[in-house]
Tab-separated table of N, CA and C in Angstrom:
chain	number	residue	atom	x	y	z
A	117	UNK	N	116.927	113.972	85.155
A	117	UNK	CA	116.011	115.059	84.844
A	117	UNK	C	116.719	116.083	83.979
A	118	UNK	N	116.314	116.638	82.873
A	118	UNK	CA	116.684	118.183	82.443
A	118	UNK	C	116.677	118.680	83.620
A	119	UNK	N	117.795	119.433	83.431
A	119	UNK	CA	118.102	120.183	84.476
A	119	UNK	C	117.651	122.084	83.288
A	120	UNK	N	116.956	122.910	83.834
A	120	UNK	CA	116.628	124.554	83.382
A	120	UNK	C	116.899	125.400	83.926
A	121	UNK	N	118.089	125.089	84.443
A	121	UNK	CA	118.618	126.239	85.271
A	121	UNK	C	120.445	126.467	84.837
A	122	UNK	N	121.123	127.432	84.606
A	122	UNK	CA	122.421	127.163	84.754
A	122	UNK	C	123.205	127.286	86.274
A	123	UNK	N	124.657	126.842	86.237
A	123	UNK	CA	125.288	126.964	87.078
A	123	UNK	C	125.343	128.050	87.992
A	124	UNK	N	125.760	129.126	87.157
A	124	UNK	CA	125.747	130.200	88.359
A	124	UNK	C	124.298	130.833	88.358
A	125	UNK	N	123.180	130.976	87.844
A	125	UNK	CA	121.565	131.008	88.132
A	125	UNK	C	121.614	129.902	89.608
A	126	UNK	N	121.904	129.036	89.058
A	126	UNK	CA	121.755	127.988	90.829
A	126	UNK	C	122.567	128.515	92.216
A	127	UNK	N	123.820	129.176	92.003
A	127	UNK	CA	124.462	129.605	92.855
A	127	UNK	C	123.769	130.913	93.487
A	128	UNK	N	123.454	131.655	92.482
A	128	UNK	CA	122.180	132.566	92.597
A	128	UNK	C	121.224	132.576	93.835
A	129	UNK	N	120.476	132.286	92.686
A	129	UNK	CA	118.920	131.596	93.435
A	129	UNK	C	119.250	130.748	94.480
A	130	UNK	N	120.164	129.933	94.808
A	130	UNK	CA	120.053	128.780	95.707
A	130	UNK	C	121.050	129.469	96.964
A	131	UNK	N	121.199	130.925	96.940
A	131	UNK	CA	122.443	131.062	97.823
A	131	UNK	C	122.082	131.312	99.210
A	132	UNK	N	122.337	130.495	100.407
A	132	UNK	CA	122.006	130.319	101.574
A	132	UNK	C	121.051	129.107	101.987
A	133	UNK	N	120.890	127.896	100.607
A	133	UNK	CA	120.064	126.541	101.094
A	133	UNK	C	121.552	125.453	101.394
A	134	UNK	N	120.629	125.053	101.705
A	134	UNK	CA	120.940	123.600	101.908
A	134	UNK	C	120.740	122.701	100.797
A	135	UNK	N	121.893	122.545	99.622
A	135	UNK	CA	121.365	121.990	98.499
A	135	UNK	C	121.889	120.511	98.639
A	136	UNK	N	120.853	120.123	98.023
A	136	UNK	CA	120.787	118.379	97.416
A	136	UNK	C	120.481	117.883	95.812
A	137	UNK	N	120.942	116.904	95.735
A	137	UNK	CA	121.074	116.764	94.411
A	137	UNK	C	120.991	115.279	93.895
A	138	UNK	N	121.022	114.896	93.028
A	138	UNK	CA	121.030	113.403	92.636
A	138	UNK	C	121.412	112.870	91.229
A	139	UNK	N	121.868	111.748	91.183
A	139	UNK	CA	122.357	110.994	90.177
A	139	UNK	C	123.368	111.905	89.182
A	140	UNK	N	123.462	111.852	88.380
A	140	UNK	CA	124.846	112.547	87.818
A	140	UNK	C	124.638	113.412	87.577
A	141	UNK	N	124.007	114.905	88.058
A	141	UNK	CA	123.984	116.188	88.248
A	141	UNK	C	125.352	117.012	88.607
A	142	UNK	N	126.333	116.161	88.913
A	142	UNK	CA	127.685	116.482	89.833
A	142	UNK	C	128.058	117.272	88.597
A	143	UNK	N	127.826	116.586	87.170
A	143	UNK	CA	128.813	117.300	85.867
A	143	UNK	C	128.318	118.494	85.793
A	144	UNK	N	126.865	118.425	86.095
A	144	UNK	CA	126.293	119.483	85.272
A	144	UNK	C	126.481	121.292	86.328
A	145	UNK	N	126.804	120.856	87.761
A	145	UNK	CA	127.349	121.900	88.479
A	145	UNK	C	128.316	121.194	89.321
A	146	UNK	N	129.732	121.437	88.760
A	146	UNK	CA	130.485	121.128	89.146
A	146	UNK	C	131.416	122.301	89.784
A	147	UNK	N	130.874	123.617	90.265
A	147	UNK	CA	131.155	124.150	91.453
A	147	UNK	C	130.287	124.806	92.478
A	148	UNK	N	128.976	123.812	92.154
A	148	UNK	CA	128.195	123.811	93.279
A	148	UNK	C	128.552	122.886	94.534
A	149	UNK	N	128.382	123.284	96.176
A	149	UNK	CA	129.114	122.728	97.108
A	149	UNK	C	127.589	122.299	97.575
A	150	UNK	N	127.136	121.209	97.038
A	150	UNK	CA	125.920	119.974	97.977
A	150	UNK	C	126.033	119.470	99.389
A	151	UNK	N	125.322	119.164	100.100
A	151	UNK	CA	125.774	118.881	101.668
A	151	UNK	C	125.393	117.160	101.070
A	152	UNK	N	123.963	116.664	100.460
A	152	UNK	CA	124.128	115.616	100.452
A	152	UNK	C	123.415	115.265	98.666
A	153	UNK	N	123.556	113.826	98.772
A	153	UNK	CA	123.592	113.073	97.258
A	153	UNK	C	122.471	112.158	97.303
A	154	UNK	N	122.096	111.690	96.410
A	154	UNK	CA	120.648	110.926	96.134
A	154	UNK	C	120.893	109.834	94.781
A	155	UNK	N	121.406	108.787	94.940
A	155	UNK	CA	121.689	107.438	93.736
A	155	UNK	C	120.705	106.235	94.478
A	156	UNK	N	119.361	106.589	94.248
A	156	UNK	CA	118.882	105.135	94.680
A	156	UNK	C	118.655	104.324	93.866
A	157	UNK	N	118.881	104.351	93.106
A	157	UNK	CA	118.789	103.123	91.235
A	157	UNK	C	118.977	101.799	92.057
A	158	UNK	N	118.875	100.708	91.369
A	158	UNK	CA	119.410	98.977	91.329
A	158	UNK	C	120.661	99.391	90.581
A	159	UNK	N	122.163	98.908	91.391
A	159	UNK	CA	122.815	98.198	91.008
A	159	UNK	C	123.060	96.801	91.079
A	160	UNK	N	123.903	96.009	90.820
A	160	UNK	CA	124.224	95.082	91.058
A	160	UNK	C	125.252	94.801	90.482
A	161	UNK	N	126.601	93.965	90.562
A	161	UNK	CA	127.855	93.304	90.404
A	161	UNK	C	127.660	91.982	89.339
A	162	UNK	N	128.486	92.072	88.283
A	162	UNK	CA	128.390	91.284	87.547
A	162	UNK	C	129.586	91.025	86.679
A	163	UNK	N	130.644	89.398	87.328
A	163	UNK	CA	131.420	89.588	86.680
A	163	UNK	C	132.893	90.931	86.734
A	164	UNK	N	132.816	91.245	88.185
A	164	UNK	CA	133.507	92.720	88.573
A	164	UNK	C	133.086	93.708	88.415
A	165	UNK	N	132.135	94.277	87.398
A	165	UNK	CA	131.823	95.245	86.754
A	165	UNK	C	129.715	95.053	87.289
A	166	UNK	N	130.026	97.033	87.827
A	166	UNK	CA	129.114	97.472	88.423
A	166	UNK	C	127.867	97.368	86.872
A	167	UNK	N	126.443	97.337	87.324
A	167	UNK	CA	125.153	98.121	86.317
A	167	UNK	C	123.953	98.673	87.031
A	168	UNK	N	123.837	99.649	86.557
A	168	UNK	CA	122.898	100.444	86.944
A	168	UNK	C	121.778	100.333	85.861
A	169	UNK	N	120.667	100.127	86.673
A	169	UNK	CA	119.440	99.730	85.855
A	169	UNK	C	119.417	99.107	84.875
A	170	UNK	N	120.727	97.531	84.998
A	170	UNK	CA	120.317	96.658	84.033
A	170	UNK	C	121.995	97.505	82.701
A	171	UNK	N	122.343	98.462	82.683
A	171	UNK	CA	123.125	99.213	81.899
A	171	UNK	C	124.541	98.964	82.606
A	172	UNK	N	125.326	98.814	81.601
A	172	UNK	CA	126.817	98.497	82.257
A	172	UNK	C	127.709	100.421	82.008
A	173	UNK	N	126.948	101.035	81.631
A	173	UNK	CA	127.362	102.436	81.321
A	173	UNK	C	125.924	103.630	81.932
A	174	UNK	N	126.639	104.529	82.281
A	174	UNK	CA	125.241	105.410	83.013
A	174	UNK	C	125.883	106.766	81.993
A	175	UNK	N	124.801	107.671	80.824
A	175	UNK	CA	125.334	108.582	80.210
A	175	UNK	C	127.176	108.147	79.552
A	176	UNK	N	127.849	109.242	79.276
A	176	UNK	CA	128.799	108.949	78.996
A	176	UNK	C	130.413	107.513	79.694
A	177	UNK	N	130.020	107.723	80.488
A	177	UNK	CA	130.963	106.579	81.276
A	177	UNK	C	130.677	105.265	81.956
A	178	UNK	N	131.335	104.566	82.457
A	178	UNK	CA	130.793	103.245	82.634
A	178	UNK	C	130.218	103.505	84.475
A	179	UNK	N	129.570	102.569	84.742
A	179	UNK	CA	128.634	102.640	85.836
A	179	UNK	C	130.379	102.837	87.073
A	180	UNK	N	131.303	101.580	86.587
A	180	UNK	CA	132.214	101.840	87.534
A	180	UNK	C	133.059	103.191	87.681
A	181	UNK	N	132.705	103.990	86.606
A	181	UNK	CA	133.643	105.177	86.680
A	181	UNK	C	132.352	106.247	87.666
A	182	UNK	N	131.435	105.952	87.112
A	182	UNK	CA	129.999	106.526	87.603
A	182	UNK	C	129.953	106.522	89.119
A	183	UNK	N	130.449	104.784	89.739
A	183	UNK	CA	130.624	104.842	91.300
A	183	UNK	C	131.507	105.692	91.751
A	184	UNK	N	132.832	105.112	91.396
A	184	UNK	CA	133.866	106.092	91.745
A	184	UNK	C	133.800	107.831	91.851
A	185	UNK	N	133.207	108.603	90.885
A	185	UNK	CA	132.573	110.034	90.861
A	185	UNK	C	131.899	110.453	92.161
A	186	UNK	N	131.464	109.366	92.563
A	186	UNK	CA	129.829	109.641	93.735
A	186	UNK	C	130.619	109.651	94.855
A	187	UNK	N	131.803	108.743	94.795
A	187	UNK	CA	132.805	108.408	96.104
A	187	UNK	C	133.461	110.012	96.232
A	188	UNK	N	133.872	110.490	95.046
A	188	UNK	CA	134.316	111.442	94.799
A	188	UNK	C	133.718	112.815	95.557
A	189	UNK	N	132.249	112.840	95.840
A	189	UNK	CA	131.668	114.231	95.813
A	189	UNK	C	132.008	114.442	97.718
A	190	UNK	N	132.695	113.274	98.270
A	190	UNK	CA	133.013	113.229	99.604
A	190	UNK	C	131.887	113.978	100.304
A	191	UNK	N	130.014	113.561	100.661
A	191	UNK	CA	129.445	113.655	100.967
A	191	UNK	C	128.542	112.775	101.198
A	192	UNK	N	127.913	112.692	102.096
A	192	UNK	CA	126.915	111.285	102.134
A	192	UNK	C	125.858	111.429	100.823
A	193	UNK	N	126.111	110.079	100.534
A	193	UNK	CA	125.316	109.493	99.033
A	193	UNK	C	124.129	108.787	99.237
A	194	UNK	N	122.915	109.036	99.775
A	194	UNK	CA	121.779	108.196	99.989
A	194	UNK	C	121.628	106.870	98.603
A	195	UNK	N	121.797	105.666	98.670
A	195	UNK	CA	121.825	104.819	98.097
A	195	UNK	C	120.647	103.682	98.596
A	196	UNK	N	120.232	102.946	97.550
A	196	UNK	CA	119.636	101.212	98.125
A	196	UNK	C	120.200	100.731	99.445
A	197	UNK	N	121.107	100.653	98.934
A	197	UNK	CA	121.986	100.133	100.134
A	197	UNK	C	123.784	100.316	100.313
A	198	UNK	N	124.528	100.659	101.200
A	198	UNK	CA	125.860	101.137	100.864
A	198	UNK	C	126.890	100.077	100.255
A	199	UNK	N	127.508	100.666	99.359
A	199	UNK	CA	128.389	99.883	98.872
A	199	UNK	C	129.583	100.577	99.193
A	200	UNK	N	130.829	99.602	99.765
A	200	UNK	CA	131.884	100.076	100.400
A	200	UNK	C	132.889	100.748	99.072
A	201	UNK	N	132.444	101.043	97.990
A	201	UNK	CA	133.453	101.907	97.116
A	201	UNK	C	132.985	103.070	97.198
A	202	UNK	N	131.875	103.158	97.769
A	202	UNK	CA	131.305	105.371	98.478
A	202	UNK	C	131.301	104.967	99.916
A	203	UNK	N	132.393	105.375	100.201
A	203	UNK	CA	132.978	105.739	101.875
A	203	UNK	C	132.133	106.280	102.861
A	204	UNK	N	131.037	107.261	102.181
A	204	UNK	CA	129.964	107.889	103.064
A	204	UNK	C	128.380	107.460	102.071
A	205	UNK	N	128.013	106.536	101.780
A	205	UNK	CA	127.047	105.901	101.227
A	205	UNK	C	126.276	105.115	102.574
A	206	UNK	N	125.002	105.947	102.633
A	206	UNK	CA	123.862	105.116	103.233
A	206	UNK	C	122.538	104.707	102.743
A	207	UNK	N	122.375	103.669	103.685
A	207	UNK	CA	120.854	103.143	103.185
A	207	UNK	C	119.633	104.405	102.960
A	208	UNK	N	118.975	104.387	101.845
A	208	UNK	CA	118.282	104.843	101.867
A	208	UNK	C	116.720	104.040	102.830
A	209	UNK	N	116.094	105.265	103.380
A	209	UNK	CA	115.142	104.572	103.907
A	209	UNK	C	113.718	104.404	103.551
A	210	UNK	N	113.758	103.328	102.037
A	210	UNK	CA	112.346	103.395	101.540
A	210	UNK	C	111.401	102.230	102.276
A	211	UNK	N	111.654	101.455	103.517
A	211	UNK	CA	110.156	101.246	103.594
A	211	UNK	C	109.415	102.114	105.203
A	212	UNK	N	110.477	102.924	105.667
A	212	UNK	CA	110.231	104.206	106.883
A	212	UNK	C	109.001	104.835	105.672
A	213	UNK	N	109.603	105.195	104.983
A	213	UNK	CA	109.063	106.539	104.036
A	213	UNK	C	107.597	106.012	103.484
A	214	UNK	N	107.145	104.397	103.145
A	214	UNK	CA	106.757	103.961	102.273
A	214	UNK	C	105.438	103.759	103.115
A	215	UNK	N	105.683	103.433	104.632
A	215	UNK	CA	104.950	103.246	105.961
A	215	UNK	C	104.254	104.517	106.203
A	216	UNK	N	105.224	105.729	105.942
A	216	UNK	CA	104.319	106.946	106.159
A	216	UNK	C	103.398	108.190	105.362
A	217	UNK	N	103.872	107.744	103.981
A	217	UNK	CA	103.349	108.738	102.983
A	217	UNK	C	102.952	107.610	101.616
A	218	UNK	N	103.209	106.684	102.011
A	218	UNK	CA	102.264	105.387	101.271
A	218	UNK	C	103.553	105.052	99.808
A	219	UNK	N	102.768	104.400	98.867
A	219	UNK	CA	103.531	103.548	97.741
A	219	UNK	C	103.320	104.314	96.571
A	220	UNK	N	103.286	105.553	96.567
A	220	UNK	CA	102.709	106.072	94.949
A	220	UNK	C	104.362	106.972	94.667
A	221	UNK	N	105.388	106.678	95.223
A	221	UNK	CA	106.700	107.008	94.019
A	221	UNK	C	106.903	106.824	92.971
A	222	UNK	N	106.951	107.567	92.199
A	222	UNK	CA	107.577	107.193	91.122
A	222	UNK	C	108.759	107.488	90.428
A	223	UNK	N	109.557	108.428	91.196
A	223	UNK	CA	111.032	108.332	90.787
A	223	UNK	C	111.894	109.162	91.745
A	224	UNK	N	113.137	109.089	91.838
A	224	UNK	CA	113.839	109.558	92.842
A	224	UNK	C	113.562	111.041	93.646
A	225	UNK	N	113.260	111.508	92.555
A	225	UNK	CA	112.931	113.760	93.112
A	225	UNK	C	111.679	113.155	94.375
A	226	UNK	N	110.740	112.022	93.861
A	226	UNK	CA	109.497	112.029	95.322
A	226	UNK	C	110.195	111.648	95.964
A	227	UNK	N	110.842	110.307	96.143
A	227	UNK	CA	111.718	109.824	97.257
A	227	UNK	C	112.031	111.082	98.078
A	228	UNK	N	113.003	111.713	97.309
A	228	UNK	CA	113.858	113.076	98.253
A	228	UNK	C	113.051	113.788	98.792
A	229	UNK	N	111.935	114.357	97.804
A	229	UNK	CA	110.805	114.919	98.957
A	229	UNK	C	110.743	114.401	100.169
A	230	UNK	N	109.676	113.366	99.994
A	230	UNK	CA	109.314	112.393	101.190
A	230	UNK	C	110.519	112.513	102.266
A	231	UNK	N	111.935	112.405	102.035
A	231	UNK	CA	112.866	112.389	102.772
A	231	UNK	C	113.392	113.528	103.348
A	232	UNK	N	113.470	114.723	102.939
A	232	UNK	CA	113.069	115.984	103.052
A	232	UNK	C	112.270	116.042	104.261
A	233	UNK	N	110.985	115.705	103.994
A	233	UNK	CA	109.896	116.002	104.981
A	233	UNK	C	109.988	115.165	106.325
A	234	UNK	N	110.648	114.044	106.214
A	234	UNK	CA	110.868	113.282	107.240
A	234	UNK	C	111.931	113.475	107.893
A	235	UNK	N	112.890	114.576	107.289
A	235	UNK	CA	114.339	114.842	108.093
A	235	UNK	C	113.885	115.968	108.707
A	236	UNK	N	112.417	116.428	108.925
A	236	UNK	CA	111.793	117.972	109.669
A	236	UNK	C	111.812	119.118	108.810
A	237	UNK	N	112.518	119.000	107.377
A	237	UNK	CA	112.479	120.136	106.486
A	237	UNK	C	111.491	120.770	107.114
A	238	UNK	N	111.358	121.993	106.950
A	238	UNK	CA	109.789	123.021	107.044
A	238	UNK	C	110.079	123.993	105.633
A	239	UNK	N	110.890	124.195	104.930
A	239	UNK	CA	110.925	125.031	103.834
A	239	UNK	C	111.567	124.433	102.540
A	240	UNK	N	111.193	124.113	101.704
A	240	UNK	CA	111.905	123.521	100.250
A	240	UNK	C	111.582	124.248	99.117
A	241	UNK	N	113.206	124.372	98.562
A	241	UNK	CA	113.062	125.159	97.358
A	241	UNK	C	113.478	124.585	96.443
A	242	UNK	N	112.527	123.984	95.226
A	242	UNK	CA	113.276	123.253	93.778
A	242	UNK	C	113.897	124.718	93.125
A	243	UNK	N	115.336	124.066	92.880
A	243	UNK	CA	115.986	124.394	91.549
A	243	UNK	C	116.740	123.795	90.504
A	244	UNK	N	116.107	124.478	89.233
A	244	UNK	CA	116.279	123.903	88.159
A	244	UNK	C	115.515	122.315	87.780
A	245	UNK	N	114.686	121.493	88.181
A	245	UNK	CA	114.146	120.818	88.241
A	245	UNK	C	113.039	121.038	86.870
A	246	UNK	N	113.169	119.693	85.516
A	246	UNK	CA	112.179	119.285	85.245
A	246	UNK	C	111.848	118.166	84.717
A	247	UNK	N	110.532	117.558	85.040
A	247	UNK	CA	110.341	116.227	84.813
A	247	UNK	C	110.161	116.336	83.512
A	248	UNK	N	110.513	115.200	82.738
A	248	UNK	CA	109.883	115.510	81.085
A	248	UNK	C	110.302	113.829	80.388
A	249	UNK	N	109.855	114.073	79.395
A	249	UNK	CA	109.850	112.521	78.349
A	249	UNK	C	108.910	111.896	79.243
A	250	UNK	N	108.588	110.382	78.878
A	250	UNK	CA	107.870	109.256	79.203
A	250	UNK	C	107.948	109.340	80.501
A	251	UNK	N	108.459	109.503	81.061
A	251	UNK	CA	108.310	109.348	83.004
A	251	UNK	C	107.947	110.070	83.704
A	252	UNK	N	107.410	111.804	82.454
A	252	UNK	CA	107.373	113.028	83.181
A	252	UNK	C	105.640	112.336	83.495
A	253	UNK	N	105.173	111.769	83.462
A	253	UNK	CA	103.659	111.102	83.650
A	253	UNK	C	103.422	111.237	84.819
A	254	UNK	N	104.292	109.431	85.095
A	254	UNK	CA	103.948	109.388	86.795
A	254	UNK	C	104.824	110.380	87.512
A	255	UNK	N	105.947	110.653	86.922
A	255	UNK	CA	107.083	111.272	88.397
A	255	UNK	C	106.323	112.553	88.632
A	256	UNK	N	105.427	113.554	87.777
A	256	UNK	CA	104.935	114.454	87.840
A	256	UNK	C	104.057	114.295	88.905
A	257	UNK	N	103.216	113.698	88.648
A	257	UNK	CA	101.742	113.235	90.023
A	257	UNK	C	102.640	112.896	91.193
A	258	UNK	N	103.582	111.589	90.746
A	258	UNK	CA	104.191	111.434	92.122
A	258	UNK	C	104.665	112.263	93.291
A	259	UNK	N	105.118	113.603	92.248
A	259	UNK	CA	105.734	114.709	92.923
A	259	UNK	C	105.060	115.639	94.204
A	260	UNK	N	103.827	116.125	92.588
A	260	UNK	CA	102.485	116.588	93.690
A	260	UNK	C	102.273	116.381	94.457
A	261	UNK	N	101.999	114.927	94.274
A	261	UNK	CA	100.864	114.195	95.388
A	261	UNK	C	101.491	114.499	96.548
A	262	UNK	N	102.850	114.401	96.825
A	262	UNK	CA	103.325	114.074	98.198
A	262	UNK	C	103.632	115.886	98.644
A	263	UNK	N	103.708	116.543	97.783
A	263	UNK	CA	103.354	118.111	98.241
A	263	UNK	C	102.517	118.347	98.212
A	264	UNK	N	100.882	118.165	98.233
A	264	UNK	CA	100.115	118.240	98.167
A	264	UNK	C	99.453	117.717	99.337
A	265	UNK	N	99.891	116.624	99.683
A	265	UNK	CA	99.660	115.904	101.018
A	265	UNK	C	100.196	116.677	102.299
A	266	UNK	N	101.122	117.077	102.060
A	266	UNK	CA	101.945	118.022	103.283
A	266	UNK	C	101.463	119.315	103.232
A	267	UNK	N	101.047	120.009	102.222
A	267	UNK	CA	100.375	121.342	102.516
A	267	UNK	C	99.322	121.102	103.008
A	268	UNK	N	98.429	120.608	102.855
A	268	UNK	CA	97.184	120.300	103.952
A	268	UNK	C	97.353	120.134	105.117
A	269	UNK	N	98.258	119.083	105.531
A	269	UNK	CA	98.478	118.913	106.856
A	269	UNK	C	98.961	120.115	107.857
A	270	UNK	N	99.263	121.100	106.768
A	270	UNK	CA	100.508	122.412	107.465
A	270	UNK	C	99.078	123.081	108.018
């Protein structure tokens, strides 16, 4: 995602949450202190060498330098499934989530919602968050929908 917020604006605004974050956001505040991490992409092993979504490189570095980073943020990494090079990497739980707020995801920020709401959150605050280019379509609705679904119920 563009991220529209800077570093210390996030330290700011975000001072006293519980922040979470995902996929290689680590560069972009790299003295923000996250409790937890969000990489649910497809990897898979090929030949030694990690790919993420089909890509043997994620942004500037290769997917394996990319793992290693995530191992790095020494916090639990919600993933597909754990891979023993992130020490605190767990399963993410998409068919709990998928059973209770249905199949209309469309990219990781709903996931975290949904997961959010199922860890008892009662208060969430986006920062710096925006969807945009070709995916800002569905991930946009996707987003709603599932806040939209929970404010009613409140």
């Amino acid at each position: 995602f563009p991220v529209t917020i800077s570093e210390s604006e996030l330290l700011k605004e975000a001072d006293g949450w519980d922040l979470w974050s995902l996929n290689n956001l680590y560069k972009t505040f790299p003295n923000v202190k996250f409790s937890k991490w969000f990489e649910i992409h497809q990897f898979e092993s090929i030949r030694g060498h990690f790919f993420r979504r089909g890509r043997i490189a994620y942004g500037d570095v290769s997917v394996d330098q990319y793992l290693r980073d995530l191992n790095r943020l020494d916090i639990p990494v919600y993933m597909r499934k754990p891979y023993k090079r992130i020490k605190k990497a767990t399963a993410f739980p998409f068919e709990k989530l998928v059973k209770k707020y249905g199949n209309y995801f469309g990219c990781s920020f709903a996931w975290m919602v949904a997961f959010t709401l199922e860890c008892g959150v009662t208060e969430l605050g986006f920062f710096g968050i925006a969807l945009s280019g070709n995916e800002y379509y569905y991930q946009e609705c996707a987003c709603r929908g599932i806040i939209k679904d929970q404010e009613e119920d409140c």
